[in-house]
Amino acid sequence: AVPSRADVVEEIALNFDFGWANNTPRFTLNDKAWHFPKGGPWFQGYHDVPTINLPHGKVVDVVIHNFIVPHPWHIHGYAPYQIASGQGKYPGYAAALKQANLDDPVRRDTFQTPVQITPSFDGLGWSVMRFTTHTPGPWMLRTSSVCC
């Protein structure tokens, strides 16, 4: 069953973009590109990427504000419930919860955040994921090439 409320709420603004640099495709997240590390763990390839420390055993709502382009998101180690989502500007947590589906929400580790494309080609959309922090350690939330 879906937990009825969250103990912790984290709001994340994600600006995923695509471009070219030296004839090479370049994907950025909040204007930061990932570089494959030379030795060491994979997560060392992320420089200046924010991390969130979540308490163990708590119900967490992660709100993603998606900008620019529609793109799927994947979280390692968890299969959260997508309890609410919408196109356009994020209405705020209280308003988002009024739209929440706690009866039978989608539960998966990869999900699409809806995006509304505007005449200026800026996309806006948002999703609220709910999960219980049951596994300690670093877990990456990243873009994904396969969804739903």
Short mmCIF file of C-alpha atoms in Angstrom, two decimals, residues 2-142:
data_model
loop_
_atom_site.label_atom_id
_atom_site.label_comp_id
_atom_site.label_asym_id
_atom_site.label_seq_id
_atom_site.Cartn_x
_atom_site.Cartn_y
_atom_site.Cartn_z
CA VAL A 2 1.08 3.56 -0.66
CA PRO A 3 2.07 5.43 2.51
CA SER A 4 -0.55 8.10 3.19
CA ARG A 5 1.91 10.91 3.93
CA ALA A 6 5.58 11.81 3.60
CA ASP A 7 8.02 12.40 6.45
CA VAL A 8 10.46 14.28 4.18
CA VAL A 9 9.85 16.37 1.04
CA GLU A 10 12.65 17.22 -1.40
CA GLU A 11 12.01 19.46 -4.40
CA ILE A 12 14.48 19.22 -7.27
CA ALA A 13 14.55 21.48 -10.32
CA LEU A 14 16.05 19.56 -13.24
CA ASN A 15 17.05 21.25 -16.47
CA PHE A 16 17.98 18.53 -18.96
CA ASP A 17 19.48 19.82 -22.19
CA PHE A 18 21.17 18.53 -25.31
CA GLY A 19 23.71 20.20 -27.55
CA TRP A 20 26.90 19.70 -29.49
CA ALA A 21 30.52 20.40 -28.49
CA ASN A 22 33.38 19.63 -30.89
CA ASN A 23 31.09 17.50 -33.08
CA THR A 24 30.19 15.38 -30.06
CA PRO A 25 26.70 15.17 -28.54
CA ARG A 26 26.63 16.67 -25.07
CA PHE A 27 23.90 16.11 -22.52
CA THR A 28 23.76 18.30 -19.45
CA LEU A 29 21.72 18.32 -16.28
CA ASN A 30 21.45 21.74 -14.63
CA ASP A 31 24.28 22.87 -16.95
CA LYS A 32 26.60 20.10 -15.68
CA ALA A 33 27.90 17.36 -17.98
CA TRP A 34 28.86 13.90 -16.81
CA HIS A 35 32.42 12.80 -17.55
CA PHE A 36 33.42 9.15 -17.36
CA PRO A 37 35.86 8.80 -14.42
CA LYS A 38 39.30 7.31 -14.92
CA GLY A 39 39.25 4.61 -12.26
CA GLY A 40 37.18 4.69 -9.10
CA PRO A 41 33.43 4.49 -8.64
CA TRP A 42 31.05 5.64 -11.37
CA PHE A 43 29.63 8.43 -9.22
CA GLN A 44 33.00 10.21 -9.21
CA GLY A 45 32.19 11.26 -12.79
CA TYR A 46 29.73 13.80 -11.44
CA HIS A 47 31.38 17.00 -10.38
CA ASP A 48 29.43 19.73 -8.61
CA VAL A 49 26.26 17.65 -8.78
CA PRO A 50 24.10 18.16 -5.70
CA THR A 51 23.43 15.27 -3.38
CA ILE A 52 20.57 14.82 -0.96
CA ASN A 53 21.05 12.95 2.30
CA LEU A 54 17.83 11.21 3.26
CA PRO A 55 17.14 9.64 6.65
CA HIS A 56 16.80 5.86 6.76
CA GLY A 57 13.34 4.33 7.19
CA LYS A 58 11.37 7.46 6.28
CA VAL A 59 8.70 8.06 3.66
CA VAL A 60 10.06 10.57 1.18
CA ASP A 61 8.38 12.61 -1.53
CA VAL A 62 10.74 13.76 -4.27
CA VAL A 63 9.29 16.45 -6.52
CA ILE A 64 10.92 16.86 -9.91
CA HIS A 65 10.42 20.05 -11.89
CA ASN A 66 11.36 19.19 -15.48
CA PHE A 67 12.42 21.95 -17.85
CA ILE A 68 13.29 22.18 -21.55
CA VAL A 69 12.60 18.70 -23.02
CA PRO A 70 10.48 15.69 -22.06
CA HIS A 71 12.70 12.91 -20.81
CA PRO A 72 12.35 9.82 -18.65
CA TRP A 73 13.98 9.62 -15.20
CA HIS A 74 15.36 6.56 -13.46
CA ILE A 75 16.18 6.06 -9.79
CA HIS A 76 18.52 3.26 -8.76
CA GLY A 77 17.70 1.03 -5.79
CA TYR A 78 14.03 1.97 -5.50
CA ALA A 79 10.70 1.64 -7.30
CA PRO A 80 8.82 4.73 -6.13
CA TYR A 81 5.14 5.46 -6.58
CA GLN A 82 4.44 8.31 -8.97
CA ILE A 83 1.62 9.79 -6.92
CA ALA A 84 1.10 13.03 -8.88
CA SER A 85 2.25 14.69 -12.08
CA GLY A 86 1.25 17.44 -14.42
CA GLN A 87 2.11 19.59 -17.40
CA GLY A 88 3.03 23.22 -17.03
CA LYS A 89 4.47 25.08 -14.07
CA TYR A 90 4.69 23.16 -10.78
CA PRO A 91 1.77 24.38 -8.65
CA GLY A 92 3.49 23.87 -5.27
CA TYR A 93 3.50 20.86 -2.98
CA ALA A 94 0.11 21.43 -1.32
CA ALA A 95 -1.65 21.86 -4.68
CA ALA A 96 0.17 18.84 -6.15
CA LEU A 97 -0.99 16.65 -3.26
CA LYS A 98 -4.61 17.61 -4.00
CA GLN A 99 -4.09 15.80 -7.33
CA ALA A 100 -2.34 12.80 -5.76
CA ASN A 101 -3.43 9.28 -6.58
CA LEU A 102 -2.89 7.22 -3.42
CA ASP A 103 -5.30 4.44 -4.45
CA ASP A 104 -3.46 2.86 -7.39
CA PRO A 105 -0.49 4.97 -8.53
CA VAL A 106 2.08 3.76 -11.01
CA ARG A 107 5.05 2.13 -9.27
CA ARG A 108 8.29 1.73 -11.20
CA ASP A 109 11.94 2.73 -11.21
CA THR A 110 11.67 4.67 -14.51
CA PHE A 111 9.00 7.24 -15.18
CA GLN A 112 8.18 10.07 -17.55
CA THR A 113 7.64 13.56 -16.23
CA PRO A 114 5.06 15.21 -18.49
CA VAL A 115 6.17 18.34 -20.29
CA GLN A 116 4.11 21.07 -21.87
CA ILE A 117 5.98 22.64 -24.77
CA THR A 118 5.48 26.40 -25.01
CA PRO A 119 5.87 28.62 -28.11
CA SER A 120 9.41 29.50 -26.93
CA PHE A 121 10.19 25.74 -26.81
CA ASP A 122 10.60 25.76 -23.05
CA GLY A 123 9.07 22.65 -21.56
CA LEU A 124 7.52 22.58 -18.14
CA GLY A 125 6.27 19.58 -16.21
CA TRP A 126 6.50 17.97 -12.79
CA SER A 127 6.16 14.68 -10.91
CA VAL A 128 5.92 13.65 -7.27
CA MET A 129 7.53 10.30 -6.39
CA ARG A 130 6.93 8.63 -3.02
CA PHE A 131 9.12 5.89 -1.53
CA THR A 132 10.46 4.63 1.79
CA THR A 133 14.22 4.87 2.32
CA HIS A 134 15.07 1.26 3.10
CA THR A 135 18.53 0.83 1.58
CA PRO A 136 21.49 2.92 2.80
CA GLY A 137 24.12 4.14 0.36
CA PRO A 138 24.40 6.41 -2.68
CA TRP A 139 21.53 5.97 -5.13
CA MET A 140 21.55 7.90 -8.37
CA LEU A 141 18.56 9.68 -9.88
CA ARG A 142 19.38 10.12 -13.55
#
